[in-house]
Tab-separated table of C-alpha atoms and ligand atoms in Angstrom:
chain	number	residue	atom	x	y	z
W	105	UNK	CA	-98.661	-153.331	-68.723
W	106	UNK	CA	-99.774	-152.043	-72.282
W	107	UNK	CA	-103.289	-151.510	-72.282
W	108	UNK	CA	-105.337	-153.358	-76.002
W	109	UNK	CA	-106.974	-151.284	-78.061
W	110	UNK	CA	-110.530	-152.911	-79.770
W	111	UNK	CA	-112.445	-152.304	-82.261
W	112	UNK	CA	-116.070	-151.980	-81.458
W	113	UNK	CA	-118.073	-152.909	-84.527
W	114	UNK	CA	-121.581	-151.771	-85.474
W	115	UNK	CA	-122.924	-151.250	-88.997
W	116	UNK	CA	-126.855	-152.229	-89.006
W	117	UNK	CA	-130.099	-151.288	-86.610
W	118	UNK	CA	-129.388	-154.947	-85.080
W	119	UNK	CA	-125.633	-154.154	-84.070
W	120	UNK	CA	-126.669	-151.221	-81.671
W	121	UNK	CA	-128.567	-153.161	-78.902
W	122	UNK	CA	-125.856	-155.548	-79.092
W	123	UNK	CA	-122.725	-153.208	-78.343
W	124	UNK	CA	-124.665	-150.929	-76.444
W	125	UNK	CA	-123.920	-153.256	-72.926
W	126	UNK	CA	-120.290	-153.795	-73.743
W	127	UNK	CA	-119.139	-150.656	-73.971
W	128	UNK	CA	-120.705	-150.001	-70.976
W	129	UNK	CA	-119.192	-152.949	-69.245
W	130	UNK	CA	-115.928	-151.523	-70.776
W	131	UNK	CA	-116.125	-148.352	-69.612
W	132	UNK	CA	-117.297	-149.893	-66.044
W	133	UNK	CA	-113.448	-151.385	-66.231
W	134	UNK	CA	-111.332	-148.966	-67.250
W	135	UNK	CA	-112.887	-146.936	-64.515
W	136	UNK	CA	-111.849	-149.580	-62.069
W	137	UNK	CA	-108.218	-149.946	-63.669
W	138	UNK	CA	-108.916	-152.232	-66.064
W	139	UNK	CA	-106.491	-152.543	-69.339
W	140	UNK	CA	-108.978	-152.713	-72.155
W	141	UNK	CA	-109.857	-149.716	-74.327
W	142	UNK	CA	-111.973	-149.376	-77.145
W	143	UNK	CA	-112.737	-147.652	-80.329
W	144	UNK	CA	-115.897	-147.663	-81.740
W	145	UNK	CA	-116.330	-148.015	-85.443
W	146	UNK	CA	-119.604	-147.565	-87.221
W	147	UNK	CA	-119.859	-148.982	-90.432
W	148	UNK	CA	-122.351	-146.254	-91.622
W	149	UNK	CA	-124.671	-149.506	-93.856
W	150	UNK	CA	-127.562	-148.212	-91.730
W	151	UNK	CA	-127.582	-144.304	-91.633
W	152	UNK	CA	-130.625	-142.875	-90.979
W	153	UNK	CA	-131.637	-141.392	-87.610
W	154	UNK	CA	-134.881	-143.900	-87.828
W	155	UNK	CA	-132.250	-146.999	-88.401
W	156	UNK	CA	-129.199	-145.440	-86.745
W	157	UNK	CA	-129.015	-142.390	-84.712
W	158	UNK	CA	-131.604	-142.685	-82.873
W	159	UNK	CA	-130.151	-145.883	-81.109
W	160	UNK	CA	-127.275	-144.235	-80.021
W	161	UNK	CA	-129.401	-141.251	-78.306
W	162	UNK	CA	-131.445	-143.559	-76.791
W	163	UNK	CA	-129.054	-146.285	-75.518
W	164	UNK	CA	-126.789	-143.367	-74.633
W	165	UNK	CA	-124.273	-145.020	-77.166
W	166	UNK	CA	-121.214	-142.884	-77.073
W	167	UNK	CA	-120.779	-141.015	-80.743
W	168	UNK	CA	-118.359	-143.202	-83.121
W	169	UNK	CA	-114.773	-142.960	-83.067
W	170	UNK	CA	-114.859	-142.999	-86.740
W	171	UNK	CA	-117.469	-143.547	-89.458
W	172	UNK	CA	-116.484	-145.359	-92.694
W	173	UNK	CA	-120.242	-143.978	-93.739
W	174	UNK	CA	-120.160	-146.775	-96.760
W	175	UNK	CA	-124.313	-146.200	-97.347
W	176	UNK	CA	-126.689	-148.191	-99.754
W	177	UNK	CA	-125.843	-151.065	-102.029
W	178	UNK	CA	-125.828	-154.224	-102.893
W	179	UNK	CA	-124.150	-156.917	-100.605
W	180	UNK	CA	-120.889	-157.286	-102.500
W	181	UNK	CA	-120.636	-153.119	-102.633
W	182	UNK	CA	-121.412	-152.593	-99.307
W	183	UNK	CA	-119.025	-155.617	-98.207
W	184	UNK	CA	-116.269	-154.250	-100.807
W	185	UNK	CA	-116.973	-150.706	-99.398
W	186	UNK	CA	-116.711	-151.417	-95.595
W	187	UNK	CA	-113.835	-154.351	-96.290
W	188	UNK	CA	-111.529	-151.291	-97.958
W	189	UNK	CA	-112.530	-148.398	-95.643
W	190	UNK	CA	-111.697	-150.266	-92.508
W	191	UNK	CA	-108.217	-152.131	-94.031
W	192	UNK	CA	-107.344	-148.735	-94.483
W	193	UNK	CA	-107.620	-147.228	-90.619
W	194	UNK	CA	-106.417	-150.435	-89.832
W	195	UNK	CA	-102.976	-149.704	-91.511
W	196	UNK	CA	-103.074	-146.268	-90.327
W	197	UNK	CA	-104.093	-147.601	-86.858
W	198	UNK	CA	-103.913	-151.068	-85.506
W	199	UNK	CA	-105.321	-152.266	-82.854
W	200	UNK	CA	-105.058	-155.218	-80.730
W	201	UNK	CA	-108.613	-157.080	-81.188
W	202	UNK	CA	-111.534	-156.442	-84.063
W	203	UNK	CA	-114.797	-157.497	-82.131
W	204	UNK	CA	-118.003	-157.764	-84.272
W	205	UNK	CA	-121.652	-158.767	-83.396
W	206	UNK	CA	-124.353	-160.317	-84.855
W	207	UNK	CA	-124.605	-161.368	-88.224
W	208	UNK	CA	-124.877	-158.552	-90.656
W	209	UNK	CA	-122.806	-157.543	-93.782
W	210	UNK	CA	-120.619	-155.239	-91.957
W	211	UNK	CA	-119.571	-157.593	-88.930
W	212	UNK	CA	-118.515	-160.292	-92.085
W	213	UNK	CA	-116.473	-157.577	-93.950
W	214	UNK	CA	-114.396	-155.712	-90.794
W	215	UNK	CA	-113.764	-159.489	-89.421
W	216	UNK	CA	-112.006	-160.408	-92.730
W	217	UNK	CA	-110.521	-157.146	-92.842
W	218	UNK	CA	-109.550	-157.421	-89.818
W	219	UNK	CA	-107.986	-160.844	-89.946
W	220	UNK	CA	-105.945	-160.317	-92.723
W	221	UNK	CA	-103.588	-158.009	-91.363
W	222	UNK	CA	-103.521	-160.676	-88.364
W	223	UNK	CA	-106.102	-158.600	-86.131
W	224	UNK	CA	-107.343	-161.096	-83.660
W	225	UNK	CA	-111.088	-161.188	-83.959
W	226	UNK	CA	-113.861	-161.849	-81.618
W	227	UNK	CA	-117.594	-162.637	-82.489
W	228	UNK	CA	-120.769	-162.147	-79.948
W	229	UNK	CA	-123.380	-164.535	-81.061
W	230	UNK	CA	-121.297	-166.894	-82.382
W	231	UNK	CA	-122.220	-170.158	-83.924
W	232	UNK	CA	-126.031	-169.713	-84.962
W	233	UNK	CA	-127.028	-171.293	-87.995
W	234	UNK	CA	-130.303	-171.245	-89.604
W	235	UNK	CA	-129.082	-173.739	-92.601
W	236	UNK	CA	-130.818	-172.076	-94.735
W	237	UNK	CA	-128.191	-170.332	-97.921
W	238	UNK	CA	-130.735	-168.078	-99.322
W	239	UNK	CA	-130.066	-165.588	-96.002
W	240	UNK	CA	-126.979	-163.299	-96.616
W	241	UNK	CA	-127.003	-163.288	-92.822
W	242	UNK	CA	-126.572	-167.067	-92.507
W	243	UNK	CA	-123.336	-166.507	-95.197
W	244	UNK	CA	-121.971	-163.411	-92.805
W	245	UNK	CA	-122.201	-166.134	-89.817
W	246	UNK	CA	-120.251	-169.143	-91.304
W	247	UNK	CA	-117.780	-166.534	-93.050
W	248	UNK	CA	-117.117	-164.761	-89.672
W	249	UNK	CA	-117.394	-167.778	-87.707
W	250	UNK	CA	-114.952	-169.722	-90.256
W	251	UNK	CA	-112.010	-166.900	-89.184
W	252	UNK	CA	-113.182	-165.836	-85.683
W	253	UNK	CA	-110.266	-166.444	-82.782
W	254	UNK	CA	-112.833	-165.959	-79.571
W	255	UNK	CA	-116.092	-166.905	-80.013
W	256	UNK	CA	-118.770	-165.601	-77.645
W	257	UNK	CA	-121.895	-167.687	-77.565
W	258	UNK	CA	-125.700	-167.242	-76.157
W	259	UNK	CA	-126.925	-171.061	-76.497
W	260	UNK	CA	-125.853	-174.696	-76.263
W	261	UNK	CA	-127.043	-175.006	-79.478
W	262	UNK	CA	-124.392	-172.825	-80.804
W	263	UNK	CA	-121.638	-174.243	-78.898
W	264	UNK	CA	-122.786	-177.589	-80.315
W	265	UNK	CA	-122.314	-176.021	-84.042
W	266	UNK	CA	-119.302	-174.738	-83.470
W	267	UNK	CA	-117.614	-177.897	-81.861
W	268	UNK	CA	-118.763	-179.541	-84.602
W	269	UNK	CA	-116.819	-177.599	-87.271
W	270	UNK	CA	-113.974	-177.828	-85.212
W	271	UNK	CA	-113.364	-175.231	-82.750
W	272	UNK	CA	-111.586	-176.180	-79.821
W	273	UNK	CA	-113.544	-175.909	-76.453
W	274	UNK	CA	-110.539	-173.603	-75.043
W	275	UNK	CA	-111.978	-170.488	-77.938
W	276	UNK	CA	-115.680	-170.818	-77.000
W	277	UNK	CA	-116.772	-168.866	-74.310
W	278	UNK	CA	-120.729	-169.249	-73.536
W	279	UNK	CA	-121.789	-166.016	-71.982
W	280	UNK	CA	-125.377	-165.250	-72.802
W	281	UNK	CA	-126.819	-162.653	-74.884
W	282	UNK	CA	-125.639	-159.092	-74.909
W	283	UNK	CA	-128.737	-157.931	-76.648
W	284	UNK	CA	-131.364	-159.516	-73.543
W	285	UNK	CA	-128.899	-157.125	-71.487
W	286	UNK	CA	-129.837	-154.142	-72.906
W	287	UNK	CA	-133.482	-155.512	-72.988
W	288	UNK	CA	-133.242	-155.750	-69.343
W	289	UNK	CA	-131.393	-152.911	-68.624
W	290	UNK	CA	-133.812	-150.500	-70.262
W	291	UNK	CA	-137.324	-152.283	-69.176
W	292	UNK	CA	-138.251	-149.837	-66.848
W	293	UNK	CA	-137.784	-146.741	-69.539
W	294	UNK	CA	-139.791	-147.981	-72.134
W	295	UNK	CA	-142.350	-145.526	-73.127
W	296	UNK	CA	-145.547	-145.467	-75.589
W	297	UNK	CA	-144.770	-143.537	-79.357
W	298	UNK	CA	-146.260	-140.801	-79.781
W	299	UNK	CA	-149.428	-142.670	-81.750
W	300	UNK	CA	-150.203	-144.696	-79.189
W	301	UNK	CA	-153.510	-142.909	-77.953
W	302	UNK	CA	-154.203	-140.916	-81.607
W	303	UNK	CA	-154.681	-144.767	-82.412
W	304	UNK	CA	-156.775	-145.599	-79.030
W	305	UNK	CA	-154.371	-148.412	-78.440
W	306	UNK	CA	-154.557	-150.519	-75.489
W	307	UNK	CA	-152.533	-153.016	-73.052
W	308	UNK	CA	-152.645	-156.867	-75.384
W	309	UNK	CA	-155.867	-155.463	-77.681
W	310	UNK	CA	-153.145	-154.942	-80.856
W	311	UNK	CA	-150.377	-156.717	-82.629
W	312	UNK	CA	-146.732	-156.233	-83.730
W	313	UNK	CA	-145.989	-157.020	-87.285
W	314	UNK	CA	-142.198	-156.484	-88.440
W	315	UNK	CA	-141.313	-158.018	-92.391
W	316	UNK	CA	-138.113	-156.888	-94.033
W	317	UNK	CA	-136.645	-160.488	-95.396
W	318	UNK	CA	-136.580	-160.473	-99.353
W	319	UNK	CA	-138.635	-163.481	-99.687
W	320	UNK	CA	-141.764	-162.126	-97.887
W	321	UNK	CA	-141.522	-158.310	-98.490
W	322	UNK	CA	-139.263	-158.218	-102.468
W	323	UNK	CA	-142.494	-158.984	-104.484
W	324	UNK	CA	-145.398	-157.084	-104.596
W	325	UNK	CA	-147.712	-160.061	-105.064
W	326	UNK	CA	-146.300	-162.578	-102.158
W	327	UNK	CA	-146.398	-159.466	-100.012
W	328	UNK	CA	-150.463	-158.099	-100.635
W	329	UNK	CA	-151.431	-161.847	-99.635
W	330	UNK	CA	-149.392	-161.821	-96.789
W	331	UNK	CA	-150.690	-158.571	-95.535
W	332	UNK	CA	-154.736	-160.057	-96.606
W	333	UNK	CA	-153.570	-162.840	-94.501
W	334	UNK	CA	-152.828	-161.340	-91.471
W	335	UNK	CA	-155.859	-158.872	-91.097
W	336	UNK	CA	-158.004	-161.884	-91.449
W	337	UNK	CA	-156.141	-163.958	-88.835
W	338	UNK	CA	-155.814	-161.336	-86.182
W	339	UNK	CA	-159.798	-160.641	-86.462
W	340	UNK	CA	-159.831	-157.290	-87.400
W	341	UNK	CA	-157.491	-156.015	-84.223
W	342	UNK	CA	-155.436	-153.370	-84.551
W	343	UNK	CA	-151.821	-154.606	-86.467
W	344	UNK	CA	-148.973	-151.939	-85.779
W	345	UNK	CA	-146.827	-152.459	-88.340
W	346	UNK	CA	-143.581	-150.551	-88.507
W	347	UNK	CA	-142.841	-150.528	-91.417
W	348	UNK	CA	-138.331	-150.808	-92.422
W	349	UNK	CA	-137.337	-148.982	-95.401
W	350	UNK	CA	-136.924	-152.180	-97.882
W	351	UNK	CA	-140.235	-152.976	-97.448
W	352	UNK	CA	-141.324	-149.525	-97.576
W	353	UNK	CA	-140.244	-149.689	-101.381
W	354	UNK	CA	-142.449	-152.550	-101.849
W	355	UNK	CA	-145.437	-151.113	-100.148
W	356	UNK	CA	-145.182	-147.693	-102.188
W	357	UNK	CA	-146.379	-149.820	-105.064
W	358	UNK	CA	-149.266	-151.620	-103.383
W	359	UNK	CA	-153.114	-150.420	-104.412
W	360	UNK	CA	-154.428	-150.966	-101.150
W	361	UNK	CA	-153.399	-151.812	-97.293
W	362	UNK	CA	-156.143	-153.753	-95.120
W	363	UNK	CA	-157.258	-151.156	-92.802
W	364	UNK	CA	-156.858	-153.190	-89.528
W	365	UNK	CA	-152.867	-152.165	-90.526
W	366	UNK	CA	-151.456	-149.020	-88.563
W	367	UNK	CA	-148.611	-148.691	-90.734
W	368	UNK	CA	-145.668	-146.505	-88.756
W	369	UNK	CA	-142.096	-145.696	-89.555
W	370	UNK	CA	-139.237	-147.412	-87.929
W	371	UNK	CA	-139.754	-147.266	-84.291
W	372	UNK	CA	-137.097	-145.899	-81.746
W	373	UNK	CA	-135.478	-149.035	-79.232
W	374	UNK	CA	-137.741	-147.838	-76.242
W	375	UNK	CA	-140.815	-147.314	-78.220
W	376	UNK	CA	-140.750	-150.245	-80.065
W	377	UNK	CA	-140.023	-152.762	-77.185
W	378	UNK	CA	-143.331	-151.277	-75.549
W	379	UNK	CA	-145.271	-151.917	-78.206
W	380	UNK	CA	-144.109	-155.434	-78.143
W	381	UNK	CA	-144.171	-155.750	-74.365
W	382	UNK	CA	-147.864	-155.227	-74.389
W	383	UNK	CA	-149.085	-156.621	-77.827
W	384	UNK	CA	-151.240	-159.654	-77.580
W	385	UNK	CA	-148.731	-161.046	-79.808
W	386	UNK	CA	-145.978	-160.672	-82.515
W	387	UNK	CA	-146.140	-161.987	-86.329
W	388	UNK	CA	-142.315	-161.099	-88.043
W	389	UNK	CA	-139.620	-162.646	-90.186
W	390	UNK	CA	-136.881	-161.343	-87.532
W	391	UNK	CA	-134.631	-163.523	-85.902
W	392	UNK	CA	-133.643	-160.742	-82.433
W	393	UNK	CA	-137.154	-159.817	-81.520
W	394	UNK	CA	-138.297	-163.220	-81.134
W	395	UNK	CA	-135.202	-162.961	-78.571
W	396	UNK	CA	-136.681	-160.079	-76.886
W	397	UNK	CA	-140.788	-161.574	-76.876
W	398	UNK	CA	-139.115	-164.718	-75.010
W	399	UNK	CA	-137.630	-162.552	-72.684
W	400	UNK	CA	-140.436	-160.610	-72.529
W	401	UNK	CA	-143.245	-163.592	-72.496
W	402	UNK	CA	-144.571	-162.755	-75.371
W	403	UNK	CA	-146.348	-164.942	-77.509
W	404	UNK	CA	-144.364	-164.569	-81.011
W	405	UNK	CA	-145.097	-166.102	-84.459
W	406	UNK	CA	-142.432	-166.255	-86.937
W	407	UNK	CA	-142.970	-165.914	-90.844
W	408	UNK	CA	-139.929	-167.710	-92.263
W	409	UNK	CA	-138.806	-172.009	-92.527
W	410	UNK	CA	-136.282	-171.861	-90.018
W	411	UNK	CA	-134.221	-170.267	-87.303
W	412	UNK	CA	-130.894	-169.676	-86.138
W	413	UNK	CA	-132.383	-169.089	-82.510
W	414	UNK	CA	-133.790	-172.447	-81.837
W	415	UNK	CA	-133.970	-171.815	-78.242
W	416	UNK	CA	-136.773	-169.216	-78.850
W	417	UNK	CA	-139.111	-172.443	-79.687
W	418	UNK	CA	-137.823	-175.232	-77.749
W	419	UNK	CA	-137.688	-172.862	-74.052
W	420	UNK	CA	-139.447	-169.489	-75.327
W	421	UNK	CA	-142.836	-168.036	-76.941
W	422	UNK	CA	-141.525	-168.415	-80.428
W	423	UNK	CA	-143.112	-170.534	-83.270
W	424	UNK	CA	-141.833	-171.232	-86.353
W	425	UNK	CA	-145.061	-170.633	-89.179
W	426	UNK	CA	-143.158	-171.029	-92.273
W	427	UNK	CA	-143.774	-168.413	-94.948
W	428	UNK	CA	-147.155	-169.420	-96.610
W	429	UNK	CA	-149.669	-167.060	-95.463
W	430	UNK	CA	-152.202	-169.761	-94.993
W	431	UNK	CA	-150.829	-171.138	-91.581
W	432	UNK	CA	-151.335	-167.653	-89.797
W	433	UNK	CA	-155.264	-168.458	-89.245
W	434	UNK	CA	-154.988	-171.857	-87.582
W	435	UNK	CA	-152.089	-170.471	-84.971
W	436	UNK	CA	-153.545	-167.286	-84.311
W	437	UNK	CA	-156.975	-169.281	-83.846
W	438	UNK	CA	-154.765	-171.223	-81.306
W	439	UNK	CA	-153.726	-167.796	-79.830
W	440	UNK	CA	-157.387	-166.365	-79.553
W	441	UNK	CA	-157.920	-169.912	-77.793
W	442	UNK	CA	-155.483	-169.339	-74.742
W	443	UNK	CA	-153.709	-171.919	-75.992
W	444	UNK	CA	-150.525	-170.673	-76.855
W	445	UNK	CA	-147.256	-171.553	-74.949
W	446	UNK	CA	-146.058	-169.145	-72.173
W	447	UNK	CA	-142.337	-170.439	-72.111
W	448	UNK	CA	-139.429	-169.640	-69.904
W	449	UNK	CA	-136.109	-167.834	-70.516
W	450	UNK	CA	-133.447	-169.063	-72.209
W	451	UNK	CA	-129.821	-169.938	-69.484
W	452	UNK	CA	-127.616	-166.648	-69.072
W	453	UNK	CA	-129.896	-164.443	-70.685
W	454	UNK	CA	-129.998	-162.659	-67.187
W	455	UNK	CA	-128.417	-159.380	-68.108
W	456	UNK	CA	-124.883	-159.658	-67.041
W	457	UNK	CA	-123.578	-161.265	-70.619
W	458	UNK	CA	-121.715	-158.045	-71.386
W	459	UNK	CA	-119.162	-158.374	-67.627
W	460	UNK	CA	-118.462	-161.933	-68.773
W	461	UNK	CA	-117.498	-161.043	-72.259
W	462	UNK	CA	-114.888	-157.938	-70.842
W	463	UNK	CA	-113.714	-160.489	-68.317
W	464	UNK	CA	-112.763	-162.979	-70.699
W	465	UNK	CA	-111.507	-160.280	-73.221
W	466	UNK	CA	-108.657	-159.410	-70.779
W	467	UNK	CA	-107.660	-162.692	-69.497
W	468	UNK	CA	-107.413	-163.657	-73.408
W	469	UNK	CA	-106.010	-160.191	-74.478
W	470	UNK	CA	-103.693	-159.319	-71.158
W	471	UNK	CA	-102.568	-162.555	-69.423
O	741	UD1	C1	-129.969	-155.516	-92.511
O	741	UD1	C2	-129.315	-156.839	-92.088
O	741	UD1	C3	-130.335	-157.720	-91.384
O	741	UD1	C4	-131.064	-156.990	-90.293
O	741	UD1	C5	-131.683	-155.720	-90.857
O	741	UD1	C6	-132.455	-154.984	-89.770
O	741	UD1	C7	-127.544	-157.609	-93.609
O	741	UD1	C8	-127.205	-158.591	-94.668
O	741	UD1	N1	-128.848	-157.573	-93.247
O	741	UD1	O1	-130.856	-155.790	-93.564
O	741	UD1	O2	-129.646	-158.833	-90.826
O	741	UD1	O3	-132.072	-157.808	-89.729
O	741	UD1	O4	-130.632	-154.921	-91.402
O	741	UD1	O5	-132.642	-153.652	-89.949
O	741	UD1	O6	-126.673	-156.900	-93.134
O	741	UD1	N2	-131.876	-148.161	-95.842
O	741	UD1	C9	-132.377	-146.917	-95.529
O	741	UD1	N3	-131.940	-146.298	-94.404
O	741	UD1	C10	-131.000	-146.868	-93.593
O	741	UD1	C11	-130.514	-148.136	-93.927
O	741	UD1	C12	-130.968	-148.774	-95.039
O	741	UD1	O7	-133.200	-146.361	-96.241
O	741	UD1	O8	-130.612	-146.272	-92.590
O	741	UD1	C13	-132.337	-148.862	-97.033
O	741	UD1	C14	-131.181	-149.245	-97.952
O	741	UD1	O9	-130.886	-148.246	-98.815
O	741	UD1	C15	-131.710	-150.489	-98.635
O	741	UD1	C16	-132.613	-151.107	-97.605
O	741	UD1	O10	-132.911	-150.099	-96.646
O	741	UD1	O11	-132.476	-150.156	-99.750
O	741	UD1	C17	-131.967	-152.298	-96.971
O	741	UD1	O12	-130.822	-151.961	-96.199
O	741	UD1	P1	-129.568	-152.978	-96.041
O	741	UD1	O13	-128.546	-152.425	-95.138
O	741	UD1	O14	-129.148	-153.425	-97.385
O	741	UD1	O15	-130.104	-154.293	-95.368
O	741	UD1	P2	-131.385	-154.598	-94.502
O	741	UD1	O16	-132.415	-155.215	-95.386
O	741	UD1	O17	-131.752	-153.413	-93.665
């Protein structure tokens, strides 16, 4: 029996968690004779050791196979970049399966790459949808979901989405979420940053703020009120704020921060998840950390008008505030009230999401 060669995917900060438990899971095979082998393919759109490297150390991701290191640009050159770098290993090297995660630009480029020279592809958190066109993520879903062969789901919800634009039962495999696995896998290691006592900071006396969408953090305006808005709603508490490098560009140009704000750099995978762990709650415009404060029971407000992660408010801590600044009194008034939600965990988000997805990679791939 041949063993199948796949292609590991990851491109963006949100990739790493993701892949981190499959390769693991992989390597957990091949030790016990299984068939599957892997080559791991970073993308190189996030680079830095804040956004990047410092993922791998931590999740003891082992260093890329290769690195099409495609850097900055806008979505069509970084889409164009990755799409040309990878068709070319691809005709130097094919392999048997092109798996991608998530929904950034890089797991949309390699899975049309990919497809085109009639690589098989298979996508982990399949058949999300937010609706909502202005995203480029929501575009990278429906484009990778519209040419995906195995999809690999974490909801009900997304099973329903993709049945309903066709795809057969037999290609839908609902397995959980790969990213909760890591989540669980690492609880017991997460540790404080280094700020946390130069900034006195104590177990649910602080919040988490994360903003790096375009519509909240692009103009300089929208994004001052924002900030005004959430000092005065979280009552003068201390607001960690790490702080991602597109909206770092933004805030360079600000004249003044509320002080409440502790604004940080981008925070390492075990430093940041402590943070969160024991804020009193989370305000961002992310769609995987209000994953992770479900998981983690914590109470998590969301600045944008919809979500691909549904499940988040229907079973979890997640609310959906919209994005004018205004509604962030009344729910964090709510909050400060003991009234918010406590919520419950989402089905197969129990940590074992990564063995399913191997297991049904070989019976697909091998049998
Ligand atoms: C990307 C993903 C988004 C994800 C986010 C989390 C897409 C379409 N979006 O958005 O889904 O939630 O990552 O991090 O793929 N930059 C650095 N250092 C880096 C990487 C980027 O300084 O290591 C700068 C870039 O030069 C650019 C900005 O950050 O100016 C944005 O990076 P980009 O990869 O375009 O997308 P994100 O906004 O990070």
């Amino acid at each position: 029996m041949r063993n199948k060669l796949i292609d590991i995917i990851a491109g963006a900060r949100p990739n790493f968690m993701k892949i981190a438990p499959i390769i693991r899971a992989m390597k957990a095979r091949e030790a016990s004779g299984g068939p599957l082998r892997y080559r791991l393919i970073h993308t190189g759109q996030h680079y830095d050791a804040k956004m990047s490297g410092d993922f791998f150390t931590q999740l003891g991701i082992p260093a890329p196979n290769v690195n099409l290191e495609v850097g900055s640009g806008t979505q069509a050159e970084q889409t164009g970049g990755i799409m040309t770098r990878y068709e070319k290993l691809l005709l130097e090297h094919k392999s048997d399966l092109c798996l991608v995660v998530g929904d950034v630009t890089s797991t949309m480029a390699c899975a049309i790459a990919a497809q085109k020279l009639c690589v098989p592809v298979a996508h982990v958190e399949a058949g999300i949808r937010s609706g909502d066109w202005t995203m480029p993520e929501e575009i990278n879903r429906m484009v990778t979901d519209s040419i995906t062969n195995y999809f690999f789901t974490t909801s009900e919800v997304a099973n329903a989405n993709l049945r309903r634009c066709g795809v057969s039962d037999k290609s839908i495999f609902f397995v959980g979420n790969t990213m909760i696995d890591t989540l669980l896998a690492n609880m017991d290691r997460l540790q404080p940053p280094t700020f946390w006592s130069e900034h006195a900071l104590e177990v649910g006396k602080y919040f988490v703020v994360t903003l790096h969408r375009p519509a909240n953090v692009d103009a300089g305006d929208t994004f001052a009120q924002l900030l005004q808005a959430i000092a005065l709603a979280t009552r003068g508490e201390k607001v960690v704020f790490p702080v991602h490098p597109r909206t770092a560009k933004t805030l360079r140009d600000l004249n003044a921060v509320p002080k409440s704000l502790l604004l940080v750099e981008p925070q390492p995978y075990l430093e940041f998840n402590y943070l969160v762990k024991h804020a009193k709650a989370v305000i961002t415009d992310s769609g995987g950390i209000t994953e992770e404060t479900t998981v983690m029971g914590v109470p998590c407000m969301t600045l944008r008008n919809s979500t691909e992660r549904p499940e988040t408010i229907a079973l979890g801590t997640n609310e959906l505030l919209g994005v004018d600044p205004k509604a962030l009194k009344p729910a964090l008034d709510r909050l400060f009230a003991g009234l918010w939600k406590r919520g419950s965990i989402p089905p197969l988000w129990d940590g074992h999401t990564s063995e399913r997805i191997v297991k049904a990679l070989e019976l697909v791939l091998v049998s």
